[in-house]
Amino acid sequence: MPSVGELWKEVFCSYTKDLSRIREWADSVFKSPDESLEIARKLTRAYGRFPDAITLGFSPQVLVGALALRDNIIAVTSPEVWRGEGQGALSKALLDAFSDRVRVELAPFAPSSATPPDEVIRGLREVFGKLKEEGVKLLDISGGTQLVPIAAILAGFRSFSYAYPDGNFLSFYEFEIGGPWMESSRKVFKSVSLFDPDIAYALSDAMAEYDYLVVDREESFLVEDVSSADEWKKWLRNIFLSISLPQMLFSAKEELKGELRKHIRPLERELPNESKPHDECETLYKLCPEFMNMWFFSNMILSPKFSKEYLEELEESLCHTEELSNILNKRREKIKKLIENSDNFLILPQFGVGTHRISQIAKFVKNIVNCREKDVKILLGLNERLMDRHRCEIGKLRGELKKLKVEKIKVDVEDVMLDSDDEKLRSGSTVAFLLQDYSKELVKKLIDMGLTILVIPEVSYRCDEGGGRKVRAVAGYLSEYSGEELLEALSLKAGVVEGWSGSQESKETD
Amino acid sequence: MEWVAGVEGDGLKAYSGYIMPEFPRVFLLSWRGEPSPHERKFLSVLLNVMSGFTLFTESKSLSYADSVRILQYISNSYVIPFRFILGTVRREEKEHTRPDVIGQIHRKLKIPLAILEEPTSVKYCFKIEECERDTRILAIAFSSLFSSPMRMGGEIRQVISQLLLSLLSEVKGEMLSMLIEDTYGWYARHVKAAGEALASELRYLAVSLEERNIKEQLKRISEVLGRDSLSERVKGFIDVFGEREFLIGRLQQILQLLQSIGKTCIDEFDHVLTVATGQWGIAQALLLSKMTGAKRITCLYTQNSLWARLFEEYCRKELELTCNCYPEIKYLPISATDAVMIERTIYNVLKSIDERTLVVAQGPASISIPLYVSGRKSKLSSVII
């Protein structure tokens, strides 16, 4: 007689078609649902968020797995399952066993002569639409027929999970599809700033800006919404960019057209019908303008021969607007708490970069201190070698920060020692601000001490509301932002690394 | 004119030289009769690499006029990381009335094309042989001499010198010597001579590129090149040129880091997860694979390392590096400053990763530090440079 563990491994953690074993397992769950959930919790794992709702077909394992992850679940199931017909009887039995934890929604799953596939999709879409309106975000689509995911996408779901057994666990894997890249073969982008990717960190501004970029499977083109005849010079700039640049067309008011034609013979095109850019594109601009620039550069400057093969990689990453927005929200909360609740700020400035940068670093430190209501102790990582080598810069930094409560921390970059000053870092909670780059050896030490590090980029792209350029290269370690704007800039741009002590690891090599 | 390098075939000849450090390099192209398929291949690889992958040429259809136009385009582009003055060879034309010849002469005179004599003395001269693979390597090595005096130009020299060190034969040894000599000789002076450069990112390039007298070192380099393994060659190179050497130094850092893991860990790994830096390329991939035993590498790249990624892929295909001798590489894009995208990408790449993975976190602190910590939290062996 096989043990309970073996039965779970065979039915819950592996694919099996042995109905008698599945029935045996379902019976055991039906008889003792709470104990079964205890076992299921040990054998279920999630890559990503837990699903809010599942689609339940003839495999009841997904229901038990979902309930192992969360207390309550919405199960969308078919009338056949609900009536307990045929193989649906097992799912029905477990729905009954967990009736206090499961809300059931009925929708057709399988086509029949009375309900053809398009009718099934319509029925499913209606139910999924209702769930979407209720705020269901993550739908598990591992149960039901192939029509289920089609209907879910049509209902507007973009975030899914899929449950699968891997021999040891039942795994729920979250993934996202969709966004403008999936929904439309034609993408329209408004106010496109194009930056030279390899000099992004050299404070470079945009090489070019275009009013519209239209990317299509059949054709790609730029549209310049001409407001002055003088803009003919923009055509000149294009000559020096790349032969792969999409054709530039113009749109202009009647009176300007004649003026423009005195200089060039451009092709004319009305502004794209889709001139209002997709909301998700706008969100992506805000969340990841640098990444968007890589996509623009690949589409506009590189030869299609070379970019075609990897554009899919980029586009796959850009299909996750919802996930990215969720990450931003969590980061916002986390950073706010870190700034408000820390007792010490350890500043790790880059030296050897010129005194003008030191002023920017000092301004950033002052701005970050001003984000708090309470006082905070500023600790400055220095050592004699640094003092000797960068006396002028360090003097300037200390001078500019003199109104703040600043203490020196002895940091020996060469030997990775923080000496007795370790205590200063351990007294109260400390958050370290690493300005662009620093000794990785020291960083490792801080990580081992469990400190949280915020990595502040010197230069980044920002997509800001309001006038002017849509996306700008912002230099100066985010020093131009203060107050709430600074907290938002940190949420978008600062790396947040929580320390991790070596004792928590099972396998560590360095 | 000082002619540093020449590549000579029966019909096609190409030379690289300079007048003084303040001027861009001179690219002299000579084309007589019908070039052989190998000569055309040389030219097409050269043009593809030098265009910064903004265009694609195929060897069959290239003509002299096309090549001149493409080189003119390359030398004028804002975005391509190669910089040179284009030159063509002076020809003794008999007086005649052929419109095509007259047209060609007139066009030459209307554009900033240097019209020069074919060099009689060239420091490093290579013949285009029948071996197609060597021809492609030669094109790649030759292209590096025209890299622009900016960070990416420096990285091109690093990646290509590392490539030559990793794929060794006698010819490539000569190519490597050429590149070393040119980098520490002309290029170092050229970077410093670009006054504007010193006010920008190039100050770092200028600082790292100390001019030096490398005659003695070059004499010893042939012995280094004779060593069997890539790691031995890297060690030997650093013995000759010193720690943190500009061209090969990154390989040395990776080598030291991998050695610090300890011998017991070598061959423990199936997979390496790393980040492409500006010096990412064939040599890094080979070193990571050979030192860890991993047959697969997942490489995160940003827009700053996009060229390096494209170049690695292009070289891998052109040099026909197969899975027998080269790891399988999967690329994933990441951003260097969009923290939200960084967090998502690292989370996703680690969430279902093979447990026999070594995380080699390098590159921007904004990526390498979170990757290093996340690797450790995922119970993976993790190192950071």
Short mmCIF file of N, CA and C in Angstrom, two decimals, chain A residues 242-244 301-306, chain B residues 43-58 62 66 69-71 73-74 80 314:
data_model
loop_
_atom_site.label_atom_id
_atom_site.label_comp_id
_atom_site.label_asym_id
_atom_site.label_seq_id
_atom_site.Cartn_x
_atom_site.Cartn_y
_atom_site.Cartn_z
N SER A 242 21.55 57.55 -39.85
CA SER A 242 21.70 56.16 -40.31
C SER A 242 20.88 55.97 -41.57
N ILE A 243 21.39 55.13 -42.46
CA ILE A 243 20.60 54.87 -43.66
C ILE A 243 19.39 54.01 -43.33
N SER A 244 19.40 53.41 -42.14
CA SER A 244 18.26 52.58 -41.77
C SER A 244 17.13 53.39 -41.15
N ILE A 301 17.76 52.96 -36.11
CA ILE A 301 19.16 53.18 -36.49
C ILE A 301 19.83 51.90 -37.01
N LEU A 302 19.56 50.79 -36.38
CA LEU A 302 20.26 49.57 -36.77
C LEU A 302 19.65 48.95 -38.02
N SER A 303 20.46 48.22 -38.73
CA SER A 303 19.97 47.53 -39.92
C SER A 303 18.92 46.49 -39.52
N PRO A 304 17.83 46.40 -40.26
CA PRO A 304 16.83 45.38 -39.94
C PRO A 304 17.43 43.98 -39.88
N LYS A 305 18.43 43.74 -40.67
CA LYS A 305 19.07 42.43 -40.69
C LYS A 305 19.58 42.05 -39.28
N PHE A 306 20.17 43.04 -38.61
CA PHE A 306 20.75 42.74 -37.30
C PHE A 306 19.75 42.91 -36.15
N LEU B 43 35.94 42.50 -47.46
CA LEU B 43 35.34 43.83 -47.51
C LEU B 43 33.95 43.83 -46.87
N SER B 44 33.16 42.80 -47.12
CA SER B 44 31.80 42.82 -46.58
C SER B 44 31.81 42.69 -45.06
N VAL B 45 32.68 41.84 -44.52
CA VAL B 45 32.77 41.74 -43.05
C VAL B 45 33.25 43.07 -42.47
N LEU B 46 34.24 43.65 -43.11
CA LEU B 46 34.78 44.93 -42.65
C LEU B 46 33.68 46.00 -42.62
N LEU B 47 32.89 46.06 -43.69
CA LEU B 47 31.86 47.10 -43.77
C LEU B 47 30.75 46.85 -42.76
N ASN B 48 30.38 45.60 -42.58
CA ASN B 48 29.33 45.30 -41.60
C ASN B 48 29.75 45.72 -40.20
N VAL B 49 30.99 45.35 -39.84
CA VAL B 49 31.47 45.69 -38.49
C VAL B 49 31.61 47.21 -38.36
N MET B 50 32.22 47.82 -39.38
CA MET B 50 32.51 49.26 -39.27
C MET B 50 31.24 50.11 -39.38
N SER B 51 30.17 49.55 -39.89
CA SER B 51 28.93 50.34 -39.96
C SER B 51 28.22 50.37 -38.61
N GLY B 52 28.80 49.72 -37.62
CA GLY B 52 28.13 49.64 -36.31
C GLY B 52 26.80 48.90 -36.43
N PHE B 53 26.72 48.01 -37.40
CA PHE B 53 25.52 47.21 -37.68
C PHE B 53 24.33 48.07 -38.11
N THR B 54 24.63 49.23 -38.67
CA THR B 54 23.54 50.05 -39.21
C THR B 54 23.23 49.67 -40.65
N LEU B 55 24.07 48.87 -41.24
CA LEU B 55 23.75 48.33 -42.57
C LEU B 55 24.33 46.94 -42.70
N PHE B 56 23.86 46.26 -43.73
CA PHE B 56 24.30 44.88 -43.95
C PHE B 56 24.71 44.73 -45.40
N THR B 57 25.94 44.27 -45.62
CA THR B 57 26.39 44.06 -47.00
C THR B 57 26.66 42.58 -47.23
N GLU B 58 26.44 42.17 -48.44
CA GLU B 58 26.78 40.79 -48.81
C GLU B 58 27.90 40.86 -49.84
N LEU B 62 29.05 43.49 -53.91
CA LEU B 62 29.78 44.74 -53.63
C LEU B 62 30.61 45.21 -54.82
N ASP B 66 30.20 51.16 -54.63
CA ASP B 66 29.38 50.91 -53.43
C ASP B 66 30.23 51.04 -52.18
N ARG B 69 31.10 54.54 -51.28
CA ARG B 69 29.93 55.26 -50.75
C ARG B 69 29.63 54.82 -49.31
N ILE B 70 29.72 53.51 -49.08
CA ILE B 70 29.43 53.01 -47.72
C ILE B 70 30.45 53.56 -46.72
N LEU B 71 31.72 53.55 -47.13
CA LEU B 71 32.76 54.06 -46.23
C LEU B 71 32.56 55.57 -45.98
N TYR B 73 29.69 57.06 -45.98
CA TYR B 73 28.54 57.13 -45.05
C TYR B 73 29.00 56.84 -43.62
N ILE B 74 29.83 55.79 -43.47
CA ILE B 74 30.30 55.42 -42.13
C ILE B 74 31.08 56.58 -41.51
N ILE B 80 27.91 56.01 -35.55
CA ILE B 80 28.80 54.85 -35.77
C ILE B 80 30.13 55.08 -35.06
N TYR B 314 27.56 38.32 -34.15
CA TYR B 314 28.04 38.37 -35.53
C TYR B 314 29.32 37.55 -35.68
#
